[in-house]
Every structure is written in structure tokens, then in C-alpha cells.
Tab-separated table of C-alpha atoms in Angstrom:
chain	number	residue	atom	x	y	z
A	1	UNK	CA	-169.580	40.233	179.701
A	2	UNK	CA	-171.184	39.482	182.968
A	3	UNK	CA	-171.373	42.333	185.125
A	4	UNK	CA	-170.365	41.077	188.075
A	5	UNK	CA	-167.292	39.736	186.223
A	6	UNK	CA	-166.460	43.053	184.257
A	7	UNK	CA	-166.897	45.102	188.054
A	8	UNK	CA	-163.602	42.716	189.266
A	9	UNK	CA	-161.759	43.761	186.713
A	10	UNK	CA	-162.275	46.917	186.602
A	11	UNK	CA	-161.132	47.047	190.736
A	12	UNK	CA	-158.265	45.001	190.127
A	13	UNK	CA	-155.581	46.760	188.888
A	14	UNK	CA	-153.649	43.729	187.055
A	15	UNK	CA	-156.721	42.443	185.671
A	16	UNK	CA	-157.576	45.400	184.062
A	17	UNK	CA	-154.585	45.649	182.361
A	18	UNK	CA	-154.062	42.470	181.472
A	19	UNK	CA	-157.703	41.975	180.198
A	20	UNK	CA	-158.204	45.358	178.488
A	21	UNK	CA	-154.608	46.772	177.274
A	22	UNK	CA	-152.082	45.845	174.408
A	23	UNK	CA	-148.577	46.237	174.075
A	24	UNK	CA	-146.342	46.547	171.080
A	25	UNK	CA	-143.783	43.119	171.838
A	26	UNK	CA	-140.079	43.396	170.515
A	27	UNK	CA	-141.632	41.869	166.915
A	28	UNK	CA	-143.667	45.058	166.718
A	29	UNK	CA	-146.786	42.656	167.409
A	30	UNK	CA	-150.023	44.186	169.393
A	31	UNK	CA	-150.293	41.924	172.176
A	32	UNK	CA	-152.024	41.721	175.170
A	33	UNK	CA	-150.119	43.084	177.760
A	34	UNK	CA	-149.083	40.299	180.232
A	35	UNK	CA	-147.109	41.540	183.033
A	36	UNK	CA	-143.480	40.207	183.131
A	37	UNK	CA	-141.945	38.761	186.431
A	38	UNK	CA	-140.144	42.382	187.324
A	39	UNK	CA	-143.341	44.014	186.361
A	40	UNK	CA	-145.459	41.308	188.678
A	41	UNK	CA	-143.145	41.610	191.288
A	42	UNK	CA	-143.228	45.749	191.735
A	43	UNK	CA	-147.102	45.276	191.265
A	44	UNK	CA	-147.302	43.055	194.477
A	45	UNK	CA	-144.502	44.858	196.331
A	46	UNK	CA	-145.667	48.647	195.184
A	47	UNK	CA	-146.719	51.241	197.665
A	48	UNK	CA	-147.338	54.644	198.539
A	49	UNK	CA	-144.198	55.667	197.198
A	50	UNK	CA	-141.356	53.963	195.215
A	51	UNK	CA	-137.894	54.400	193.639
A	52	UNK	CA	-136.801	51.705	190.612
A	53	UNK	CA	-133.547	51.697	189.788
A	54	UNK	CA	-133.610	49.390	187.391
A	55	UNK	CA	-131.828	47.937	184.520
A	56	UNK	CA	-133.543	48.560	181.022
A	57	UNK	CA	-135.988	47.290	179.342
A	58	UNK	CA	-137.890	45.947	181.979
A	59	UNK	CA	-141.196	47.310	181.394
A	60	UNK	CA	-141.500	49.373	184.356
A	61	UNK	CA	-142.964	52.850	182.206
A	62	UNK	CA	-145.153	50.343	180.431
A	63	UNK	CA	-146.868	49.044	183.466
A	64	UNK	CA	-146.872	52.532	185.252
A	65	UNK	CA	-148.944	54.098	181.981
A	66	UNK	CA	-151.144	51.461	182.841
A	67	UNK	CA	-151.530	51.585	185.986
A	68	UNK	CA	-151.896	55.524	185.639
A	69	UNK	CA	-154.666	54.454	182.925
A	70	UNK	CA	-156.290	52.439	185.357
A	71	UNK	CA	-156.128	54.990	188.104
A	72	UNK	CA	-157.870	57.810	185.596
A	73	UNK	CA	-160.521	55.731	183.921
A	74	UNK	CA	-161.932	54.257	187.201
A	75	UNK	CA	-161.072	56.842	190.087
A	76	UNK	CA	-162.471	59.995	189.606
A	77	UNK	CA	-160.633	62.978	190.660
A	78	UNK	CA	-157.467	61.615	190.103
A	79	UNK	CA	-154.030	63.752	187.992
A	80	UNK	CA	-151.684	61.525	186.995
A	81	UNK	CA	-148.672	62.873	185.151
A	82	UNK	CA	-145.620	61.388	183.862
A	83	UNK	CA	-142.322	63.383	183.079
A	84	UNK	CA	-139.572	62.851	180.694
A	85	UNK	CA	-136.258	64.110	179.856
A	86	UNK	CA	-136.637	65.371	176.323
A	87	UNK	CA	-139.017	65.585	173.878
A	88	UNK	CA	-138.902	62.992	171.774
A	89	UNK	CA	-138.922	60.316	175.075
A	90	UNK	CA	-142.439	61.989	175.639
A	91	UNK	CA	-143.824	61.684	172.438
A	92	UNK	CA	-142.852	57.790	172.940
A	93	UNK	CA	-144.661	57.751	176.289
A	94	UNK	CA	-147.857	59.305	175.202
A	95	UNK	CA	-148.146	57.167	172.264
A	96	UNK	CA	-147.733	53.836	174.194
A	97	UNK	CA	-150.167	55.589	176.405
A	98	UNK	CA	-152.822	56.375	173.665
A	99	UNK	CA	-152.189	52.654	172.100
A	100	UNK	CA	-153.074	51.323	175.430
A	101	UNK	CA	-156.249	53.229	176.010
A	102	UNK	CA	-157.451	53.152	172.317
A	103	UNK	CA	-156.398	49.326	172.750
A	104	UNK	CA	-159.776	49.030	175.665
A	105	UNK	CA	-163.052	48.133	173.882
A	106	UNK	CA	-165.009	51.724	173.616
A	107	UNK	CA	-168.330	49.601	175.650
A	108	UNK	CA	-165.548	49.223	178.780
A	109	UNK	CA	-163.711	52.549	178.591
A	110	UNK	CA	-164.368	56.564	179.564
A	111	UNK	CA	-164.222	58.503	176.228
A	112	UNK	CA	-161.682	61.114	176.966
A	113	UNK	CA	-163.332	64.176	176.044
A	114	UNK	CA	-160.137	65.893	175.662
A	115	UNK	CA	-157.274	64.870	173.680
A	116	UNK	CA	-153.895	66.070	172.722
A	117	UNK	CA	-150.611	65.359	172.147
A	118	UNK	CA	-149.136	65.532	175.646
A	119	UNK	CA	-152.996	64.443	177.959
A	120	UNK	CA	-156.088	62.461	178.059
A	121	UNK	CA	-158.842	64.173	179.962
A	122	UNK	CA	-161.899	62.243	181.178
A	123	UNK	CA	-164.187	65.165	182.302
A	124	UNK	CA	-166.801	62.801	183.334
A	125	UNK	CA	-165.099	61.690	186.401
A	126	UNK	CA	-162.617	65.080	186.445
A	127	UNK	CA	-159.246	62.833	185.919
A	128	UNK	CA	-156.419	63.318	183.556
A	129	UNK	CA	-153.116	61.775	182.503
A	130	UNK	CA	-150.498	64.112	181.666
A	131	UNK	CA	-147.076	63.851	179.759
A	132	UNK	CA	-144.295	66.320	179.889
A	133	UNK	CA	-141.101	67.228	179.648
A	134	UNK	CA	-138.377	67.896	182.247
A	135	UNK	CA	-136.737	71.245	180.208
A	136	UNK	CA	-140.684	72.662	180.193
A	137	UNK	CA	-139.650	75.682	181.742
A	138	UNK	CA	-142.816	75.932	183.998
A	139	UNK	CA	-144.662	72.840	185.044
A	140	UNK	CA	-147.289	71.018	188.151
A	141	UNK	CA	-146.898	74.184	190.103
A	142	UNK	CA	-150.055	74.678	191.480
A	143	UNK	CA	-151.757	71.179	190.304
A	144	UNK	CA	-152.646	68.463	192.957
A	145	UNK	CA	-150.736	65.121	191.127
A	146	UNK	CA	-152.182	62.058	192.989
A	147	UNK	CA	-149.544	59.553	190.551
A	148	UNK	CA	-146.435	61.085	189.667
A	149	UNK	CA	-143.463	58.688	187.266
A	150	UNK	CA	-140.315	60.800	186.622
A	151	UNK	CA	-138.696	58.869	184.084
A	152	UNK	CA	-134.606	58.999	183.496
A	153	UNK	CA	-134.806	61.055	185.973
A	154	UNK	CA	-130.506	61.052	185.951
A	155	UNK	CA	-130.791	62.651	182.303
A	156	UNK	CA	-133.335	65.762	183.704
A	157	UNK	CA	-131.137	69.466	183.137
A	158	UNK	CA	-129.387	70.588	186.165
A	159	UNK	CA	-132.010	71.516	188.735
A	160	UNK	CA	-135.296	70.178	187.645
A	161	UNK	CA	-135.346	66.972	189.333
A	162	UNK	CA	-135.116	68.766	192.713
A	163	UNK	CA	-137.959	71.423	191.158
């Protein structure tokens, strides 16, 4: 790939996900992942901070694990960390996550030199992506988060959302 080609998509956002990433459709096929009119439409609108409520199945924790990937791979010093309401919702996150990055062709990705269940850590550029759980009884104090994505946040215990 031309390098003056492969430096555009790597700055733009969409086509980086688009070009790079696949996504499990509702056949169970690995696809590329093609944002969808609602997913298009929060990508254009999206800024500093924003609230979805949303109906389901949208796409909307798809495209933010991508964007997050995006974020990590190509700006250094960035934490981006996603939180779930129970345990088995993150294990489904960080496995759409890890599909998506080991979905990127190893000559136009960061090797993470840290994996494991719940993170991806590229040292190189000193950026992570981090998945957790809402009843963890202790976690982000302390950490700078540059992208934060609280999903269900209505189904977090009593108390943590606010925390």
C-alpha cells in the first residue's frame, strides 16, 4: 500500500475502521465492518462528550471499540476504557475488541505487548484499552481515561454509575 494512502487512513477515523476491522454480521460471518446509518450518523455528529440512548442493536459499542482501537493504536498516550454491567457483558466486549484488532493486518497494526483478558497495552506509544466491570469493587481511581463508554449504564448496582 502506498504510503501516502495508508497515512489517510490511519488519520481518518472511519477509514480506518472500515479498511482495517471486521465484524461478526447476524450470520456469524467476519465481515468488514461498514458503518451503519446510526453508526455514520453519531460518527459525524460525535463530540467531546455524548449520551446515546438508544434502541438496541444498533451498533453503537461496536463502533466505540473501534473508535477506542483507533484512538490507542495511533495516539500515543491515550487510556481508553470501557465498563460493563456484569461479567459476562465484558467478556463479550473484549472479545469483539480482540477480533477487531487481531482482524488489522500485523504490517498496519501496534503489537500490543501486553495482553489479557480484560486490556490491550501498546507500550510503544504508552496507550491501553481497558474493559471492566461496574460491580469491580475498586476501579479508574487514580488513572487519567482520555475515552471513557459506560455501557447499560441503567443495569450498573446502586451507586456505581455516580462513582
Amino acid at each position: 500500500m502506498d504510503t501516502k494512502v495508508l497515512d489517510s487512513i490511519l488519520l481518518d477515523k472511519r477509514k480506518f475502521i472500515e479498511t482495517f476491522t471486521l465484524i461478526a454480521n447476524k450470520s456469524q460471518e467476519l465481515v468488514p465492518f461498514v458503518l451503519n446509518k446510526a453508526q455514520l450518523d453519531f460518527h459525524t455528529r460525535s463530540g467531546q462528550r455524548s449520551i446515546i440512548l438508544k434502541a438496541r442493536q444498533l451498533g453503537f459499542s461496536s463502533y466505540i471499540l473501534a473508535s477506542m482501537l483507533h484512538e490507542a493504536l495511533t495516539k500515543p498516550n491515550t487510556n481508553c476504557v470501557c465498563i460493563s454491567h456484569e461479567e459476562k457483558s465484558t467478556k463479550r466486549l473484549f472479545a469483539r475488541l480482540q477480533m477487531m484488532y487481531e482482524s488489522i493486518p500485523t504490517k498496519y497494526k501496534l503489537i500490543a505487548e501486553h495482553q489479557s483478558s480484560y486490556e490491550l497495552v501498546f507500550e510503544r506509544i504508552n496507550s491501553q484499552i481497558f474493559i471492566g466491570t461496574a460491580r469491580a469493587p475498586v476501579f479508574g481511581r487514580g488513572d487519567t481515561i482520555n475515552i471513557l463508554h459506560l455501557s447499560e449504564l441503567d443495569h450498573y448496582p446502586e451507586g456505581k454509575a455516580e462513582e
